[in-house]
CSV table of C-alpha atoms and ligand atoms in Angstrom, one decimal:
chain,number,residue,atom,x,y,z
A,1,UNK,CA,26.6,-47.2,-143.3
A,2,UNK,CA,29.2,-48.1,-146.0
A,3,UNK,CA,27.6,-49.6,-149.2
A,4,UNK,CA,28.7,-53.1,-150.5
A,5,UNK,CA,31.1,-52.8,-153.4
A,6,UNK,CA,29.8,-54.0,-157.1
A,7,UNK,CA,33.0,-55.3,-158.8
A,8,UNK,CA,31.5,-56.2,-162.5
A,9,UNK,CA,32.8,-57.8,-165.9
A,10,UNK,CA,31.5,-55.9,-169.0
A,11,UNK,CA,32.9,-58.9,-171.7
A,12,UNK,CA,31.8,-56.8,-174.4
A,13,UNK,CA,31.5,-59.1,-178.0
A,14,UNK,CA,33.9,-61.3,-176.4
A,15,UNK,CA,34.2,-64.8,-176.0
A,16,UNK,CA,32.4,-68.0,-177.3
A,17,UNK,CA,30.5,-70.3,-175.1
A,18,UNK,CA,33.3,-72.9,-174.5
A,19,UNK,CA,35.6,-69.7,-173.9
A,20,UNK,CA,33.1,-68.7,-171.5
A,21,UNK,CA,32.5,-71.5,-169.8
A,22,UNK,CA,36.1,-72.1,-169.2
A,23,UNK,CA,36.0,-68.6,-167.7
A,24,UNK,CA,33.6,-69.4,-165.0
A,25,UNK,CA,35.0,-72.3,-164.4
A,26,UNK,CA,38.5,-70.9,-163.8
A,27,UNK,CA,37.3,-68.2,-161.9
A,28,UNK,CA,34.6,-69.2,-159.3
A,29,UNK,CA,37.1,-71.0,-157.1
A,30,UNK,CA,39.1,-68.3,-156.9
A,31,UNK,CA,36.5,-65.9,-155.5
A,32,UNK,CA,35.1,-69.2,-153.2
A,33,UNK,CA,33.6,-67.6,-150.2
A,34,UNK,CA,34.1,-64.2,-151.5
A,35,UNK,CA,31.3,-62.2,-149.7
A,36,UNK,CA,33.1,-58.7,-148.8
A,37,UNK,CA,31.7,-57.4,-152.5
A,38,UNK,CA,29.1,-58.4,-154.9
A,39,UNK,CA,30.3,-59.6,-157.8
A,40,UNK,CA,28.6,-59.9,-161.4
A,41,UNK,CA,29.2,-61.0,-165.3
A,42,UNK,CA,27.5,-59.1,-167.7
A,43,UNK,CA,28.2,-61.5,-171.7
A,44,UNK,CA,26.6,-61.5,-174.7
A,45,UNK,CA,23.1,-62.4,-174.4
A,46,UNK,CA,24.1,-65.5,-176.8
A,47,UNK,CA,26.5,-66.8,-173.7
A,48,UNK,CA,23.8,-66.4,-170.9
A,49,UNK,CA,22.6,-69.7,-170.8
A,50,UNK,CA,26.4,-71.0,-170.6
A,51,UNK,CA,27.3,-68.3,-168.3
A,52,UNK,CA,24.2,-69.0,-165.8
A,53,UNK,CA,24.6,-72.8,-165.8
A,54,UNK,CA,27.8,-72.6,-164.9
A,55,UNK,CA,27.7,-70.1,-162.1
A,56,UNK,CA,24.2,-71.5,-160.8
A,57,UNK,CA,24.5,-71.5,-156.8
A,58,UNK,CA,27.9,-69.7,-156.8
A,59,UNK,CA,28.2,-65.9,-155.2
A,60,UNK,CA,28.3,-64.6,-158.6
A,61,UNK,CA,25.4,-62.5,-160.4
A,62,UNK,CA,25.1,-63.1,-164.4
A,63,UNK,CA,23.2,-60.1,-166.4
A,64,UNK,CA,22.9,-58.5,-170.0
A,65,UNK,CA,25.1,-55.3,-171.5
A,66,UNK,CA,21.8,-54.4,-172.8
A,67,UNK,CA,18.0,-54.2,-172.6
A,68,UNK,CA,15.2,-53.0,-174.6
A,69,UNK,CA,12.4,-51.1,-173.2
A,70,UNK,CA,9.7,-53.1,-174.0
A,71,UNK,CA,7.9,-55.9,-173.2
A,72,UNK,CA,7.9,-58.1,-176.6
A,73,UNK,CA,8.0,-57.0,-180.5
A,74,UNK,CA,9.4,-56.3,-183.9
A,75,UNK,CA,12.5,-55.3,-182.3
A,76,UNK,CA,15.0,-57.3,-184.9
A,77,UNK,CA,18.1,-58.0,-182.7
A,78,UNK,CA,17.2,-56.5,-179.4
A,79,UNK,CA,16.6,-58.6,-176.5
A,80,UNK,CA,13.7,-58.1,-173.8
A,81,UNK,CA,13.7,-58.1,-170.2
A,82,UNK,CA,11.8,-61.2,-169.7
A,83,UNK,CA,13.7,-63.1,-172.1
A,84,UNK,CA,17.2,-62.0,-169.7
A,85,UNK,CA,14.9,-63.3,-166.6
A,86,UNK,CA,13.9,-66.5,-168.2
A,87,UNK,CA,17.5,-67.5,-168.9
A,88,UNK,CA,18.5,-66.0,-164.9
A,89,UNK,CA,19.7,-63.0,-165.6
A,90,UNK,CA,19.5,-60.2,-163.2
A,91,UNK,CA,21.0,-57.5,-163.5
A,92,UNK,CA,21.7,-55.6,-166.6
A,93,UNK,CA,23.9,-52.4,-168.0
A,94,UNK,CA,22.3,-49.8,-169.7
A,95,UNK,CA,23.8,-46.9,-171.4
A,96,UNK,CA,27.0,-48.0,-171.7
A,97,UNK,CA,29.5,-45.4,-173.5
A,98,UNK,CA,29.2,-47.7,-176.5
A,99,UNK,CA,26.0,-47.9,-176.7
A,100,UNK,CA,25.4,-44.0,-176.6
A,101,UNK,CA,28.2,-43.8,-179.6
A,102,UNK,CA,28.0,-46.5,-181.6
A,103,UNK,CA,23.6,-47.3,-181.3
A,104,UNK,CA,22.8,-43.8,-180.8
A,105,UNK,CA,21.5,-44.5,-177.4
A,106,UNK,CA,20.0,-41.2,-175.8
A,107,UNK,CA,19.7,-40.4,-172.5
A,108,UNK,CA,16.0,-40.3,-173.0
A,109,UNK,CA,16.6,-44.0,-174.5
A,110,UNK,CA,18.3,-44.6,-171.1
A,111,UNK,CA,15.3,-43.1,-168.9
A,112,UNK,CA,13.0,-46.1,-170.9
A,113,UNK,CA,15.3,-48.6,-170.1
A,114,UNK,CA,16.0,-47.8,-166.4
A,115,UNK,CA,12.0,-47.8,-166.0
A,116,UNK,CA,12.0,-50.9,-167.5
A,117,UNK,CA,14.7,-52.4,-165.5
A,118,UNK,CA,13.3,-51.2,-162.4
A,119,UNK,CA,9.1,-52.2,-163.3
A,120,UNK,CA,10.7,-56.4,-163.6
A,121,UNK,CA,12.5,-56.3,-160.6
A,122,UNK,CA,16.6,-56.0,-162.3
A,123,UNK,CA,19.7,-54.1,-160.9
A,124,UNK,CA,20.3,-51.3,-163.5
A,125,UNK,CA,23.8,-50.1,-163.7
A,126,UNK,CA,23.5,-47.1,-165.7
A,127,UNK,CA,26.4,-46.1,-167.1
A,128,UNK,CA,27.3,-42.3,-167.5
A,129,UNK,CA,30.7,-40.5,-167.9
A,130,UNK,CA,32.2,-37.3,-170.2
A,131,UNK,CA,34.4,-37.6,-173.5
A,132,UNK,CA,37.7,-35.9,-173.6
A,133,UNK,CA,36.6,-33.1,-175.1
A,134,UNK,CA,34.0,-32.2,-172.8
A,135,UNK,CA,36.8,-32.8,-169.8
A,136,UNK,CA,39.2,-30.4,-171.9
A,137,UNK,CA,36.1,-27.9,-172.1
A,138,UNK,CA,36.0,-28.1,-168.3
A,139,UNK,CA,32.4,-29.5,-168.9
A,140,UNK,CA,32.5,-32.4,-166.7
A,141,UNK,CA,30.1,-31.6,-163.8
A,142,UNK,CA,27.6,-30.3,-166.8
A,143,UNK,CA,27.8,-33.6,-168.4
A,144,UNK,CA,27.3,-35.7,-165.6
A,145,UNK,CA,24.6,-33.6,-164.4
A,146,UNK,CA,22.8,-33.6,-167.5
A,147,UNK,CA,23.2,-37.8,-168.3
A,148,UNK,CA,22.0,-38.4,-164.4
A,149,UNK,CA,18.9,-36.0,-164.5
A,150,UNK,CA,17.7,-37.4,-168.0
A,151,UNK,CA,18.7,-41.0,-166.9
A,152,UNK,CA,16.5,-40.4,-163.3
A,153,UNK,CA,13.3,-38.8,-165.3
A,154,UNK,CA,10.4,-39.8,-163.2
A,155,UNK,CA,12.0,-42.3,-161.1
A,156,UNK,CA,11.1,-41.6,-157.2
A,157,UNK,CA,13.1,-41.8,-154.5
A,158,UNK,CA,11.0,-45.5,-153.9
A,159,UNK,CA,12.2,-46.7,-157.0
A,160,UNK,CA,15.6,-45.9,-156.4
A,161,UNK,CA,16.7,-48.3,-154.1
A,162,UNK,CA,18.3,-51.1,-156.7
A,163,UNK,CA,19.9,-48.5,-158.5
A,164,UNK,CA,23.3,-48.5,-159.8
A,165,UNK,CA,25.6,-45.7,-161.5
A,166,UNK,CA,29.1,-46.4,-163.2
A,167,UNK,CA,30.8,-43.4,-163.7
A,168,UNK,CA,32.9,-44.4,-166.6
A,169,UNK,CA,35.2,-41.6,-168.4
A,170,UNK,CA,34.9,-42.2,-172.3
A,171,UNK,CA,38.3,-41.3,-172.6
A,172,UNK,CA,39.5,-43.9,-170.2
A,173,UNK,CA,37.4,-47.0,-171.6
A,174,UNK,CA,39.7,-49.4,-173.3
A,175,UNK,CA,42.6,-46.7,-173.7
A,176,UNK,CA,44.4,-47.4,-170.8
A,177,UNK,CA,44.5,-44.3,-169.3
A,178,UNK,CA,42.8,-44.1,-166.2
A,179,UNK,CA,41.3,-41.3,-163.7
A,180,UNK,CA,42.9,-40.9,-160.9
A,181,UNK,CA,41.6,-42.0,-158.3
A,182,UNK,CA,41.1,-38.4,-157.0
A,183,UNK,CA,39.4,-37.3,-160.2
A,184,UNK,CA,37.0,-40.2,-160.2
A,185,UNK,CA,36.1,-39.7,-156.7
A,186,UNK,CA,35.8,-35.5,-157.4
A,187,UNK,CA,33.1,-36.6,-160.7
A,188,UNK,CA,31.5,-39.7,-158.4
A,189,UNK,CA,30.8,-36.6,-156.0
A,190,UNK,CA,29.5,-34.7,-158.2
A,191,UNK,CA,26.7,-37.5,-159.5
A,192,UNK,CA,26.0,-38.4,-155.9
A,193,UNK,CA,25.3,-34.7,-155.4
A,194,UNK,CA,22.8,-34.7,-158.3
A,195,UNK,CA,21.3,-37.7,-157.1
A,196,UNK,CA,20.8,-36.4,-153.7
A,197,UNK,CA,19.5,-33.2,-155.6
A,198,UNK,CA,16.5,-35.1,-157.3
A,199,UNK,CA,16.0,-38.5,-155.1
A,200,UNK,CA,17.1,-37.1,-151.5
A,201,UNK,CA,20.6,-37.3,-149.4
A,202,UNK,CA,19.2,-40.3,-147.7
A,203,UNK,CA,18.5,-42.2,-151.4
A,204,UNK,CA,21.8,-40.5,-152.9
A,205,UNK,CA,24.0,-41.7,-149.4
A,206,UNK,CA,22.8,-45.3,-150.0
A,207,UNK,CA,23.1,-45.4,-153.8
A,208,UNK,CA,26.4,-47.6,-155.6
A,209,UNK,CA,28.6,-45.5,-157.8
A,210,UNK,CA,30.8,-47.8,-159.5
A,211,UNK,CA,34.0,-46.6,-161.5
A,212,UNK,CA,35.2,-48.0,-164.9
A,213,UNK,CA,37.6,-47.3,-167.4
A,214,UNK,CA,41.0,-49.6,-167.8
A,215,UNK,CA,40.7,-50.8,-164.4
A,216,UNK,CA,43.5,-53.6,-164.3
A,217,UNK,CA,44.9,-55.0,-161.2
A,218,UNK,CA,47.7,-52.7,-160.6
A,219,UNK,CA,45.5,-49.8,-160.2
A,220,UNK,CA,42.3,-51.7,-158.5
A,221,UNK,CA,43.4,-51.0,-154.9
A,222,UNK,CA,44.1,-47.1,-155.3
A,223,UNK,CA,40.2,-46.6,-157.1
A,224,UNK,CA,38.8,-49.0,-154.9
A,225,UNK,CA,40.5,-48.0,-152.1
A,226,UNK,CA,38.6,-44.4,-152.6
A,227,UNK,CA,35.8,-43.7,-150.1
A,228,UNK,CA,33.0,-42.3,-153.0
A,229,UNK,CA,34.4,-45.4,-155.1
A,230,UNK,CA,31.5,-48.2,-154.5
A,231,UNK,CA,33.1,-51.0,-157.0
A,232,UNK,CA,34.1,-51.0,-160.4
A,233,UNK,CA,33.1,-52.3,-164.0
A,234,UNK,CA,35.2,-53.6,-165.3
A,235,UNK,CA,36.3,-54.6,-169.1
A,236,UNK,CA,39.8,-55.5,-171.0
A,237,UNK,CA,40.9,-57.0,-167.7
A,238,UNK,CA,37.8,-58.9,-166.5
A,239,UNK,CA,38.1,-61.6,-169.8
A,240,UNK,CA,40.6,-63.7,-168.1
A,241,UNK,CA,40.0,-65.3,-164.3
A,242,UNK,CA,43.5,-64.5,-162.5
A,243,UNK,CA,43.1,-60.7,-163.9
A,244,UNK,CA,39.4,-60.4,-162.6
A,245,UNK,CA,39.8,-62.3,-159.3
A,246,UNK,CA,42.8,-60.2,-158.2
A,247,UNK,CA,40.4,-57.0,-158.8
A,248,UNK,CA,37.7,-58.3,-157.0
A,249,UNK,CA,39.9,-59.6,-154.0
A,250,UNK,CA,42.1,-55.9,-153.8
B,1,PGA,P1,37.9,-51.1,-170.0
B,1,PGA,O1,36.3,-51.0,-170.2
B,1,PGA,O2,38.0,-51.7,-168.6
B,1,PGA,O3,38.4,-52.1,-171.0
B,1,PGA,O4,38.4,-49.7,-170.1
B,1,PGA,C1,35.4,-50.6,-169.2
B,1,PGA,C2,34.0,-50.6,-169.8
B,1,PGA,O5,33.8,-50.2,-170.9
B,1,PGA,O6,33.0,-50.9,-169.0
C-alpha cells in the first residue's frame, strides 16, 4: 500500500504577516486541486492566525515548529497545544535539529512532546537525523536508533498511527549539501527498521518518513522519486511560492 507523501514548509523565524499572507496567496493556486500529496506550512506561531485565514478550505494543512508539553503555565515564550488548535493548527514539528542545538531539546524532551501531540489529536513530525561528525564516525544507524527509540518511549503501536518522522541530516540543513538520494533512503531504512523493531512491521510499513535538508527543486524529483522517501520538509526553498510549488508538484 504506498503511503501518501507529506511535502512540508518549515519557514523557520521568517516572514511577517503581510509577507506571509502574500505567500499563501501566491501559492495556493498553484497547488489548486493538488491531491497526489499532502501538503503543510509550519510559521511562526505569531503568523498562524494569518497563515490559517488565508488557507482556510484550501488542500493545505497549517501547524507550529514547536510545542510544549503541557497543558497551560508559567512557560514564558512557549506555546501550548490548545492554543495551536484554537488558532487551527494541526499539525506540528517537534525536535527539529535546531531545537535540539540551539534550546537544548532532548530526546526525552521529544518523547513529552510526541505524547502530547498524540493525547490532542495533532500530526507530530518528529524530526531526527546525525551531525557530520557522527556520519564521519560511521555512527549514523547508532544515532538514529537511539533519537527514534527515546522519541517512541511508551508510545504503542495504537498510538502510532498519525505519526510522522523527518529524517533530516544536520549537516545538510541549510548548507546546501544534500544526501543522496541513496544515502537518505539507506538511514530512512534504517529508522523504519527501528520502528518496526518497537511498534511492529505492520505500524513501521504504514508510517511517513519524510526527508529534509536543502531540498530545492532541482533535486526534489531524485529524493522524492526514492521508494523509502515518503515526502520532504522542506526549508530555504519553501519561503517563496514558485520554489515550493514546483517541489510539491515533482
Ligand atoms: P533546509 O532546511 O531545506 O533549508 O535545509 C530544512 C529544515 O531545517 O527543515
Amino acid at each position: 500500500m504506498p503511503r501518501k507523501a507529506l511535502i512540508a514548509a518549515n519557514w523557520k523565524m521568517y516572514k511577517t504577516p503581510a509577507e506571509a499572507k502574500a505567500f499563501v496567496d501566491a501559492f495556493l493556486p498553484l497547488v489548486a486541486g493538488h491531491t497526489r500529496d499532502e501538503m503543510a506550512l509550519f510559521p511562526s506561531p505569531v503568523l498562524l492566525p494569518t497563515v490559517m485565514a488565508a488557507a482556510r478550505g484550501s488542500n493545505v494543512a497549517v501547524g507550529a515548529q514547536n510545542i510544549h508539553f503541557a497543558e497551560e503555565g508559567a512557560y514564558t515564550g512557549e506555546t501550548s497545544i490548545a492554543q495551536l488548535k484554537a488558532v487551527g493548527g494541526t499539525h506540528t514539528l517537534i525536535g527539529h535539529s535546531e531545537r535540539r542545538q540551539y534550546f537544548a531539546e532532548t530526546d526525552e524532551i521529544v518523547n513529552k512532546k510526541l505524547h502530547a501531540a498524540l493525547k490532542h489529536g495533532l500530526v507530530p513530525v518528529v524530526c531526527v537525523g546525525e551531525v557530520l561528525a557522527e556520519r564521519e564516525a560511521g555512527q549514523t544507524g547508532q544515532v538514529l536508533k537511539t533519537q527514534v527509540t527515546g522519541a517512541f518511549a511508551g508510545i504503542t503501536a495504537e498510538m502510532a498511527a498519525p505519526i510522522v518522522i523527518a529524517y533530516e541530516p544536520v549537516w545538510a540543513i541549510g548548507t546546501g549539501k544534500t544526501a543522496t538520494p541513496e544515502m537518505a533512503a539507506d538511514a530512512h531504512r534504517i529508522i523504519r527498521a527501528e520502528v518496526a523493531g518497537l511498534l511492529g512491521a505492520g505500524v513501521a510499513a504504514k508510517m511517513r518518513i519524510l526527508y529534509g535538508g536543502s531540498v530545492k527543486p532541482e533535486n526534489a524529483t531524485a529524493l522524492l522519486g526514492q521508494e523509502e522517501i515518503d515526502g520532504a520538509l522542506v526549508g530555504g526553498a519553501s519561503l517563496k511560492p514558485d520554489s515550493f510549488a514546483k517541489i510539491v508538484k515533482y
